[in-house]
Tab-separated table of N, CA, C and O in Angstrom:
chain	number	residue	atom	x	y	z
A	1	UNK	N	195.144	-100.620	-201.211
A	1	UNK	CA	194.042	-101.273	-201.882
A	1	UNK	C	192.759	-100.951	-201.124
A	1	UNK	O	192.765	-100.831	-199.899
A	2	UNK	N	191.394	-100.780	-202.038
A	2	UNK	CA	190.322	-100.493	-201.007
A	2	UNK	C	189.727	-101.764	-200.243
A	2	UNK	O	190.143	-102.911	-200.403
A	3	UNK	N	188.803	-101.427	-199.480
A	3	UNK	CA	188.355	-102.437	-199.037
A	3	UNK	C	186.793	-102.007	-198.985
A	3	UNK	O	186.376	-100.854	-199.099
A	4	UNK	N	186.136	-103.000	-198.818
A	4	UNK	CA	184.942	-103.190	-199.006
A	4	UNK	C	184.431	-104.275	-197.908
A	4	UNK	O	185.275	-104.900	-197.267
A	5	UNK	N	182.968	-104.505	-197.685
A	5	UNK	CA	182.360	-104.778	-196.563
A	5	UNK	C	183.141	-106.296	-196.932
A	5	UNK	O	183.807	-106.505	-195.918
A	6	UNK	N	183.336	-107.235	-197.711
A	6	UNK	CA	184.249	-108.299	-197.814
A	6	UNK	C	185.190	-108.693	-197.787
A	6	UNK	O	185.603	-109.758	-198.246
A	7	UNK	N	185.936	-107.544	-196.991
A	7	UNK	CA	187.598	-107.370	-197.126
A	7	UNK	C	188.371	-106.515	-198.315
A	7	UNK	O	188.106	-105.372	-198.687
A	8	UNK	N	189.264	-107.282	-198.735
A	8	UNK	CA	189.593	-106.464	-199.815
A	8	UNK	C	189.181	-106.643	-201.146
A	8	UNK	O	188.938	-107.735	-201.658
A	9	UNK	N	189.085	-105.241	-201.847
A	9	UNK	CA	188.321	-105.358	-203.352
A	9	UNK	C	188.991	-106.191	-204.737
A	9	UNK	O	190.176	-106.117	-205.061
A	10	UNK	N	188.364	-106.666	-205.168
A	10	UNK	CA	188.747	-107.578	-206.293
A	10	UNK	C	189.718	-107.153	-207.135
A	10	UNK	O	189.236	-106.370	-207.954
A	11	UNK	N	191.034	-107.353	-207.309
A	11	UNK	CA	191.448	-106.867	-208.158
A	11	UNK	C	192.362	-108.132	-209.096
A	11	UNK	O	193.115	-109.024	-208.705
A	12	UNK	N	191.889	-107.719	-210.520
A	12	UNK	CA	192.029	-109.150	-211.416
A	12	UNK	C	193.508	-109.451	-211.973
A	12	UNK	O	193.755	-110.423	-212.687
A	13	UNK	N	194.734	-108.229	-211.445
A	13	UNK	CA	196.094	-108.399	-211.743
A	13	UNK	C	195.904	-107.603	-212.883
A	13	UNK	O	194.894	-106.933	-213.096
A	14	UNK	N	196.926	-107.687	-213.641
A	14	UNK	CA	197.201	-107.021	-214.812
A	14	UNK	C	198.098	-105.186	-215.359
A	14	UNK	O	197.663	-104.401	-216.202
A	15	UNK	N	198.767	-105.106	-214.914
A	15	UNK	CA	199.321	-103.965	-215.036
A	15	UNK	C	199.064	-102.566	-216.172
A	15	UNK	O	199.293	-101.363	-216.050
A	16	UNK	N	198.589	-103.250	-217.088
A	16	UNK	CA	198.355	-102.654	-218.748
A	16	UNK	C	197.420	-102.616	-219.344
A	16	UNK	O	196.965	-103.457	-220.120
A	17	UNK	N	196.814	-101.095	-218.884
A	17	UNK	CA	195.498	-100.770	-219.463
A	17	UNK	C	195.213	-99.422	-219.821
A	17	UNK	O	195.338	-98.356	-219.217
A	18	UNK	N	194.763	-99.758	-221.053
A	18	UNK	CA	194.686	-97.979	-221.506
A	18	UNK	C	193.624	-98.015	-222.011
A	18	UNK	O	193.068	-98.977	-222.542
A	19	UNK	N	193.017	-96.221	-221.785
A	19	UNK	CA	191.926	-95.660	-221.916
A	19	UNK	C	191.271	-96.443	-223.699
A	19	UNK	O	192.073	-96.741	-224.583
A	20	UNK	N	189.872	-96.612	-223.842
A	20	UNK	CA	189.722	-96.726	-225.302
A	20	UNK	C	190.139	-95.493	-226.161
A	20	UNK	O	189.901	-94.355	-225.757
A	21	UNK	N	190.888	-95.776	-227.585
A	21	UNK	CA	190.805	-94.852	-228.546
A	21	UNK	C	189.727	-93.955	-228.789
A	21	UNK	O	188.583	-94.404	-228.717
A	22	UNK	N	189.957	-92.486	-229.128
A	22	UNK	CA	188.876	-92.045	-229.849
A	22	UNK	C	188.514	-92.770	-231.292
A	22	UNK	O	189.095	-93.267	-232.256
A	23	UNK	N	187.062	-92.485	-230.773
A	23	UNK	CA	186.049	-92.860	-231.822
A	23	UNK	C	185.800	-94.561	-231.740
A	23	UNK	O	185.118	-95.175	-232.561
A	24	UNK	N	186.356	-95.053	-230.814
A	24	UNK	CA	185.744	-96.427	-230.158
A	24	UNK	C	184.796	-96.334	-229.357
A	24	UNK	O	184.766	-95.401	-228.555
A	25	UNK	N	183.546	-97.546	-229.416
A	25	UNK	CA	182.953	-97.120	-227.874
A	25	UNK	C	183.178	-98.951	-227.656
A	25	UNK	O	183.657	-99.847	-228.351
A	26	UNK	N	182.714	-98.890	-226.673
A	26	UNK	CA	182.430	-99.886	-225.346
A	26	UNK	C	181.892	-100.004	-224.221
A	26	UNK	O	181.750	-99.135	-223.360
A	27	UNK	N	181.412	-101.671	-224.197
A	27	UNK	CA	180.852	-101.647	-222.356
A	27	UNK	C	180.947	-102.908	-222.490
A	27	UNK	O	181.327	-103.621	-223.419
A	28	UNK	N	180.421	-103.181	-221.094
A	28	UNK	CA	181.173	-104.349	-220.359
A	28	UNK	C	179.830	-104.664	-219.265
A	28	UNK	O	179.104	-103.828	-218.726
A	29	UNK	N	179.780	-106.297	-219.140
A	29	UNK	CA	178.517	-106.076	-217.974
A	29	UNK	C	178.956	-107.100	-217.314
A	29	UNK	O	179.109	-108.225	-217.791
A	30	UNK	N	179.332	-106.538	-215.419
A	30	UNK	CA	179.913	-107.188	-214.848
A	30	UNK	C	179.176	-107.344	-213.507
A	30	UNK	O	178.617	-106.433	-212.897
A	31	UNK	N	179.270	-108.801	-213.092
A	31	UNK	CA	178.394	-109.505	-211.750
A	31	UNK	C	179.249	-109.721	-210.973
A	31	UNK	O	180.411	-110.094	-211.133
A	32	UNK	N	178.290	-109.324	-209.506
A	32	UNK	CA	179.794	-109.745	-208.495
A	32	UNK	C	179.603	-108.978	-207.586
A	32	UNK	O	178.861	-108.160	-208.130
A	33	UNK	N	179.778	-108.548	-206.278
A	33	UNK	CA	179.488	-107.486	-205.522
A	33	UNK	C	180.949	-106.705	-205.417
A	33	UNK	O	181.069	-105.637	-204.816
A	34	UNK	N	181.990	-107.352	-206.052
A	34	UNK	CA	183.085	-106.519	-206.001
A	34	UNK	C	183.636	-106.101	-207.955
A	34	UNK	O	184.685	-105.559	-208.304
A	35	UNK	N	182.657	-106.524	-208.726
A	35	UNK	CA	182.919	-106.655	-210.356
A	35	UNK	C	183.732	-107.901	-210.741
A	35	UNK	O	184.338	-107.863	-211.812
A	36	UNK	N	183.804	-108.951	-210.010
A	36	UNK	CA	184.830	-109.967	-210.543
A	36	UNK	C	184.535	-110.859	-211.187
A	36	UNK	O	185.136	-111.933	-211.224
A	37	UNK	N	183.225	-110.458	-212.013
A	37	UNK	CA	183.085	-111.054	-212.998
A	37	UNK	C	182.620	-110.355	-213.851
A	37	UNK	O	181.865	-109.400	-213.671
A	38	UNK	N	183.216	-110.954	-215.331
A	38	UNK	CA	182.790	-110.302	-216.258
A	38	UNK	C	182.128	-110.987	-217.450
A	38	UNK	O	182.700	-111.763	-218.217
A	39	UNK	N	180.603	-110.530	-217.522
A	39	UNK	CA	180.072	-111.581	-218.492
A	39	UNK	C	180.080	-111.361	-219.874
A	39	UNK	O	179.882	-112.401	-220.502
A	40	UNK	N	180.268	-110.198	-220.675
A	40	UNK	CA	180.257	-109.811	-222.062
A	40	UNK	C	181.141	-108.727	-222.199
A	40	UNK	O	181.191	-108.181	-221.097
A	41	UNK	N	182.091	-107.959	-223.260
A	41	UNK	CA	182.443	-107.289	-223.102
A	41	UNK	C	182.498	-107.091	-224.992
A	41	UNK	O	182.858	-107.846	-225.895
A	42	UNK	N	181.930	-105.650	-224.961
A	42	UNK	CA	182.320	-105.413	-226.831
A	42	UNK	C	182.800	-104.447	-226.992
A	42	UNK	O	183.287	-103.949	-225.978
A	43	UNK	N	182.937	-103.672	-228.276
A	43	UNK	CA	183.736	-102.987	-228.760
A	43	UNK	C	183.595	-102.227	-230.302
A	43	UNK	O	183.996	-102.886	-231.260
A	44	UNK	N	183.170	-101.190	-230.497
A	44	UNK	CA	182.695	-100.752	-231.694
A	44	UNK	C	183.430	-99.688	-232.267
A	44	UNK	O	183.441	-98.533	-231.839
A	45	UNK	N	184.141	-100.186	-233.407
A	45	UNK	CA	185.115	-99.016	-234.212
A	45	UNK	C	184.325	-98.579	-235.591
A	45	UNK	O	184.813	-97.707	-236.310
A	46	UNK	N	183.298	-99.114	-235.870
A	46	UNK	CA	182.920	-98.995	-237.203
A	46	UNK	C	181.523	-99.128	-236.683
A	46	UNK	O	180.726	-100.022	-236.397
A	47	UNK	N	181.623	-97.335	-236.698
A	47	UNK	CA	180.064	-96.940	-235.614
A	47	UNK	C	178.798	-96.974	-236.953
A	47	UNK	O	177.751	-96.672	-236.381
A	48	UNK	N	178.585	-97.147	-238.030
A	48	UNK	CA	177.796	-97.830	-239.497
A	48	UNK	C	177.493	-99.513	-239.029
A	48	UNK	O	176.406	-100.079	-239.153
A	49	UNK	N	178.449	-99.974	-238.605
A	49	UNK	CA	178.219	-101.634	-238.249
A	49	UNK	C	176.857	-101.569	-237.638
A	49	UNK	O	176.275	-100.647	-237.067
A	50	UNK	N	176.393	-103.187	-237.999
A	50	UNK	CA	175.605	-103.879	-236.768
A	50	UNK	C	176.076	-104.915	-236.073
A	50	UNK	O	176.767	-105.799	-236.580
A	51	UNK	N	175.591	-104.857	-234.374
A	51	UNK	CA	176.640	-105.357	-233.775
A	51	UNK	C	175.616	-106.976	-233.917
A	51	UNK	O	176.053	-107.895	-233.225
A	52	UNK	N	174.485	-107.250	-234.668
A	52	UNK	CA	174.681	-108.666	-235.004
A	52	UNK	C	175.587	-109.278	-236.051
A	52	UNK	O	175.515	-110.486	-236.274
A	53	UNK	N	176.624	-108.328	-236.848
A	53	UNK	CA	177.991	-108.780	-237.905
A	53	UNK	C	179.318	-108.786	-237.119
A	53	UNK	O	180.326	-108.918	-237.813
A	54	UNK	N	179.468	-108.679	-235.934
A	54	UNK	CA	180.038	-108.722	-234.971
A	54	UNK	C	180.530	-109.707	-234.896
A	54	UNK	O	179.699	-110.611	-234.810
A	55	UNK	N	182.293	-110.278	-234.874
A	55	UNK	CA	182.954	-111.621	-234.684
A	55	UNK	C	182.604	-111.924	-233.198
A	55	UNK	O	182.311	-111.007	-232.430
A	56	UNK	N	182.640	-113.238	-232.803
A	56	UNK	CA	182.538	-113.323	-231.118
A	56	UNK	C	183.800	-113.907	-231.088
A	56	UNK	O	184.200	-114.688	-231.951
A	57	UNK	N	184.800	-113.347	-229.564
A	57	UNK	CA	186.118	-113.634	-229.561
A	57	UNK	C	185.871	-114.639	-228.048
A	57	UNK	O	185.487	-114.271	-226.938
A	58	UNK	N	186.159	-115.644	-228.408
A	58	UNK	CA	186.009	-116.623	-227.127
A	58	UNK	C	187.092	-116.901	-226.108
A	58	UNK	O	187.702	-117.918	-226.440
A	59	UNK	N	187.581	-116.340	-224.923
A	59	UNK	CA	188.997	-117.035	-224.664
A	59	UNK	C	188.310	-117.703	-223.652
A	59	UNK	O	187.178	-118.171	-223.536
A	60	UNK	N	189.638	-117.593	-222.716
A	60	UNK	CA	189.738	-118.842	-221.611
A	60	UNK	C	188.763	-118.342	-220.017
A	60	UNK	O	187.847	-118.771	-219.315
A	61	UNK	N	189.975	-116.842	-220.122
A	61	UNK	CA	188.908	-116.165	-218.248
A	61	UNK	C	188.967	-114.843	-219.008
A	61	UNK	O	189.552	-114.565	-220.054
A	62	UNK	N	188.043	-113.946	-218.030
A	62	UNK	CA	187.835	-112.182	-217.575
A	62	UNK	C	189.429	-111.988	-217.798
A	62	UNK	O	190.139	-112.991	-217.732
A	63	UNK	N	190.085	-110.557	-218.094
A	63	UNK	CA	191.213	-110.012	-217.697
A	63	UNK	C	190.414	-108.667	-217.498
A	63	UNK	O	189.233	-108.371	-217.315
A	64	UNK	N	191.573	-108.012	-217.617
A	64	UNK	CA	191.406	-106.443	-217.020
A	64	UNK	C	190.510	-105.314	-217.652
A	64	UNK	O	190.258	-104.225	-217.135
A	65	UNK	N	190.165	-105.690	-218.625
A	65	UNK	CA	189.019	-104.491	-219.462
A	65	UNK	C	188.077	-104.709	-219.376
A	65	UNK	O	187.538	-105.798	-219.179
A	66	UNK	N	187.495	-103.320	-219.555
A	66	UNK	CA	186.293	-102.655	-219.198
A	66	UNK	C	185.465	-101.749	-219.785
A	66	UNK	O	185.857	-101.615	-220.944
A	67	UNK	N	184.916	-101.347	-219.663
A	67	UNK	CA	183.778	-100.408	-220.741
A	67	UNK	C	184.759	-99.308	-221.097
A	67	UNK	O	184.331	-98.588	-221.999
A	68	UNK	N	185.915	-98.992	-220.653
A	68	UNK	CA	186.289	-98.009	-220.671
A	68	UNK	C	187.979	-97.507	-221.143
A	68	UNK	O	188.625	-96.518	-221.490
A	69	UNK	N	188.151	-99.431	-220.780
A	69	UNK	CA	189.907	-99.896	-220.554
A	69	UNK	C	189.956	-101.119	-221.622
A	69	UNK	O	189.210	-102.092	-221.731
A	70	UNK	N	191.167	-100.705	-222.417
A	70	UNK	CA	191.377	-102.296	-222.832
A	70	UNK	C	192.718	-102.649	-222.363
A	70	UNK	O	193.483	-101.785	-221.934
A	71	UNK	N	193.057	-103.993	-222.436
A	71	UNK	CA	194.077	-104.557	-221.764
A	71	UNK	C	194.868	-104.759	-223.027
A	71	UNK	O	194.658	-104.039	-224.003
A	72	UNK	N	195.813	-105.758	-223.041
A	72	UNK	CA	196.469	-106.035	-224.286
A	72	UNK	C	195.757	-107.127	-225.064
A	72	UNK	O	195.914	-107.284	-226.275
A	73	UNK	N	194.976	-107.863	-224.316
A	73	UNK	CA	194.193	-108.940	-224.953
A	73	UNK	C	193.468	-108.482	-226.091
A	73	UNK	O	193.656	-108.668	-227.293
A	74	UNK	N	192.360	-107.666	-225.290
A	74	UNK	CA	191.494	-107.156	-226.284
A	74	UNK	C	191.985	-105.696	-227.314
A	74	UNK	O	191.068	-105.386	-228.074
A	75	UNK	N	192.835	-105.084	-227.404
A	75	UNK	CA	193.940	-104.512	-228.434
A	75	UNK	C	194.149	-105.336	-228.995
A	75	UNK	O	193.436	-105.084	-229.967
A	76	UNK	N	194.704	-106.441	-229.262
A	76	UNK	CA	195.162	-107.092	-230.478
A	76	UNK	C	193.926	-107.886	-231.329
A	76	UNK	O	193.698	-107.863	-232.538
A	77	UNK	N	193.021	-108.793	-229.937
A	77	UNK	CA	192.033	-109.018	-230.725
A	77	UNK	C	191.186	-107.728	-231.660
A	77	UNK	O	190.977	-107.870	-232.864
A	78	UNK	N	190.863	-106.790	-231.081
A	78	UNK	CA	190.265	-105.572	-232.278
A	78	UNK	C	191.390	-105.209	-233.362
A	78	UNK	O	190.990	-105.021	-234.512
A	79	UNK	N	192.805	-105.091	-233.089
A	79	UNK	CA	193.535	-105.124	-234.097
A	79	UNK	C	193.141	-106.071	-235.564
A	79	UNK	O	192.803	-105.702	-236.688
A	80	UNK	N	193.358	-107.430	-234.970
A	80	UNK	CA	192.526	-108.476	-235.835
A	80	UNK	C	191.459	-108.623	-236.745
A	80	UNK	O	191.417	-109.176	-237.844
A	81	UNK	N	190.549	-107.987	-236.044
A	81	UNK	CA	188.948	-107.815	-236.318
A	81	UNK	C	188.868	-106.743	-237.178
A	81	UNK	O	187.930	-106.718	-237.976
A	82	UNK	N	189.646	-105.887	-237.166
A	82	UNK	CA	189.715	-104.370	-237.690
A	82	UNK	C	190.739	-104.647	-239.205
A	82	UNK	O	190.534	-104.111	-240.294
A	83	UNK	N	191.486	-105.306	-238.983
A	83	UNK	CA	192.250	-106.263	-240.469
A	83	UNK	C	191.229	-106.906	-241.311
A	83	UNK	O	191.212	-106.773	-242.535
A	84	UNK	N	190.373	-107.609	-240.641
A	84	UNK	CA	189.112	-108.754	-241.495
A	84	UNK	C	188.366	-108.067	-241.917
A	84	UNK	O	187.484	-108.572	-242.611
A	85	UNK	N	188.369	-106.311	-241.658
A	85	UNK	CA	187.013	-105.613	-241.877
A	85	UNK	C	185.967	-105.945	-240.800
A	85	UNK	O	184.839	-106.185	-241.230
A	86	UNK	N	186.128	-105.990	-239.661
A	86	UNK	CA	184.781	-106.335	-238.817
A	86	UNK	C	184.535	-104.775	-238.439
A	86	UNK	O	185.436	-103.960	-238.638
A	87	UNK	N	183.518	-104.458	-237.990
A	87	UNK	CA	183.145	-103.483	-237.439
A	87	UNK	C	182.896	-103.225	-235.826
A	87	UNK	O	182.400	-102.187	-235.388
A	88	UNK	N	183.276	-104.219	-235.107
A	88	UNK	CA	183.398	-104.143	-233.690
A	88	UNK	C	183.397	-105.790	-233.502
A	88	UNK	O	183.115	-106.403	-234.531
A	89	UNK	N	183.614	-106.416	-232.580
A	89	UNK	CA	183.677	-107.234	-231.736
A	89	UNK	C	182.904	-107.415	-230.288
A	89	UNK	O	182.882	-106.511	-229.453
A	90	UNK	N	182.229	-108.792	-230.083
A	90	UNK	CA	182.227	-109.043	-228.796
A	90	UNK	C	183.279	-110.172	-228.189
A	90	UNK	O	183.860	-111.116	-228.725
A	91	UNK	N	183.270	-109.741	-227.050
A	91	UNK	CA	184.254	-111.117	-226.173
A	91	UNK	C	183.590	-111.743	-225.027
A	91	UNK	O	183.110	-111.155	-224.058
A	92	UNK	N	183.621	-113.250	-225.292
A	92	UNK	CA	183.182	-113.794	-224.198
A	92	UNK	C	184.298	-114.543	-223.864
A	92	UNK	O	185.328	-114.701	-224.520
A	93	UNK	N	183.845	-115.209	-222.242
A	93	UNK	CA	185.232	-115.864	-221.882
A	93	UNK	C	184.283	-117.715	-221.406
A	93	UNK	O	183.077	-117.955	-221.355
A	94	UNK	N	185.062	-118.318	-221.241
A	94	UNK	CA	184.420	-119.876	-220.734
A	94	UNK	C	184.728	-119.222	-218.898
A	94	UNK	O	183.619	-119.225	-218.363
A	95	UNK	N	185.198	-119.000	-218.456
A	95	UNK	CA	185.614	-118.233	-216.966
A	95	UNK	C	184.976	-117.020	-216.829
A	95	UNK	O	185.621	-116.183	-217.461
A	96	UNK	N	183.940	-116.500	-216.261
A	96	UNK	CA	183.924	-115.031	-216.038
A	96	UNK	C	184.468	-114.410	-215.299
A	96	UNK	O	184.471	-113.180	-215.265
A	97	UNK	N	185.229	-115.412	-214.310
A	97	UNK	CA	186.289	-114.863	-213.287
A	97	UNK	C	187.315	-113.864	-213.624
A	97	UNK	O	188.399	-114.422	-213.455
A	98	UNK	N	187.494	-112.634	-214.026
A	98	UNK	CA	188.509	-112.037	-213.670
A	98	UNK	C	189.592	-112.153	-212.920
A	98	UNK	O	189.488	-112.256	-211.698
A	99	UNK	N	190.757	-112.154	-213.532
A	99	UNK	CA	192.390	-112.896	-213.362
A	99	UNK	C	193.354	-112.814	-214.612
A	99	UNK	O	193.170	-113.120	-215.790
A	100	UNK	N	194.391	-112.320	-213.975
A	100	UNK	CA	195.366	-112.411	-214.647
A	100	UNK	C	196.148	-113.999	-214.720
A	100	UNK	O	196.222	-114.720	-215.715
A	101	UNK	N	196.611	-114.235	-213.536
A	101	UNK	CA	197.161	-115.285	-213.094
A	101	UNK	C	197.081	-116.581	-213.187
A	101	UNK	O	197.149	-116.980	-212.025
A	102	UNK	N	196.961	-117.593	-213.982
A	102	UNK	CA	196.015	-118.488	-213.577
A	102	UNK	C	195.814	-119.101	-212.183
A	102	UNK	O	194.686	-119.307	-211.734
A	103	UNK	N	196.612	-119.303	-211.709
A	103	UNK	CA	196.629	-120.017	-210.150
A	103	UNK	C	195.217	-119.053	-209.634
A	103	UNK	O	194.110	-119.583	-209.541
A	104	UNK	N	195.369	-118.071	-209.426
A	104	UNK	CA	193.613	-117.016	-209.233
A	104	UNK	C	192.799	-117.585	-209.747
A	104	UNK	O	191.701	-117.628	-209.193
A	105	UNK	N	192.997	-118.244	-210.996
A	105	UNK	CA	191.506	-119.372	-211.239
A	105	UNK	C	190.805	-120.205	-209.940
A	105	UNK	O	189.594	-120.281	-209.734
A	106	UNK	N	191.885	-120.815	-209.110
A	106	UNK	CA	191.090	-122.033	-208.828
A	106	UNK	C	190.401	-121.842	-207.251
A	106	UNK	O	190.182	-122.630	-206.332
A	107	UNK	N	190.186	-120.374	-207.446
A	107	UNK	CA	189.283	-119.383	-206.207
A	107	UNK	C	188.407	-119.825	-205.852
A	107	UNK	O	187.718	-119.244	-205.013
């Protein structure tokens, strides 16, 4: 694991993450001096959309995706969104903490 001037670098658990699909884009904007938090994260398959028609997907904390990665969370939620006809998605969380685990919540 790396380390960084704080010891070791943040890492939020999660085993399962794959690259975005072609012809998806995404980003992610994350605070933190190690990224362990994550404050917005979207997702655009229906590059015609505007991302103010955009569902907002609310969960609980941060998991593992990234501008670049989705986890299984956010795969099924765009699965979803992509059924309703949405044209991308944002996700916010009530936690910006990044974690798999919950017990890692109470950091």
């Amino acid at each position: 694991m790396k380390q960084n001037l704080f010891g070791t670098e943040h890492n939020p658990g999660g085993a399962v993450k794959s690259v975005l699909p072609a012809g998806i884009t995404g980003d992610a904007e994350f605070h933190g001096d190690n990224h362990e938090y994550r404050l917005v994260l979207w997702r655009q398959w229906d590059q015609a959309s505007s991302p103010r028609e955009w569902p907002v997907s609310i969960g609980m904390n941060a998991s593992t995706a990234d501008a670049k990665h989705n986890d299984p969370t956010i795969t099924r939620e765009m699965a979803l969104f992509q059924r309703l006809g949405f044209g991308g998605l944002w996700k916010l969380n009530l936690s910006a903490y990044r974690a798999t685990e919950p017990g890692d919540l109470a950091r």
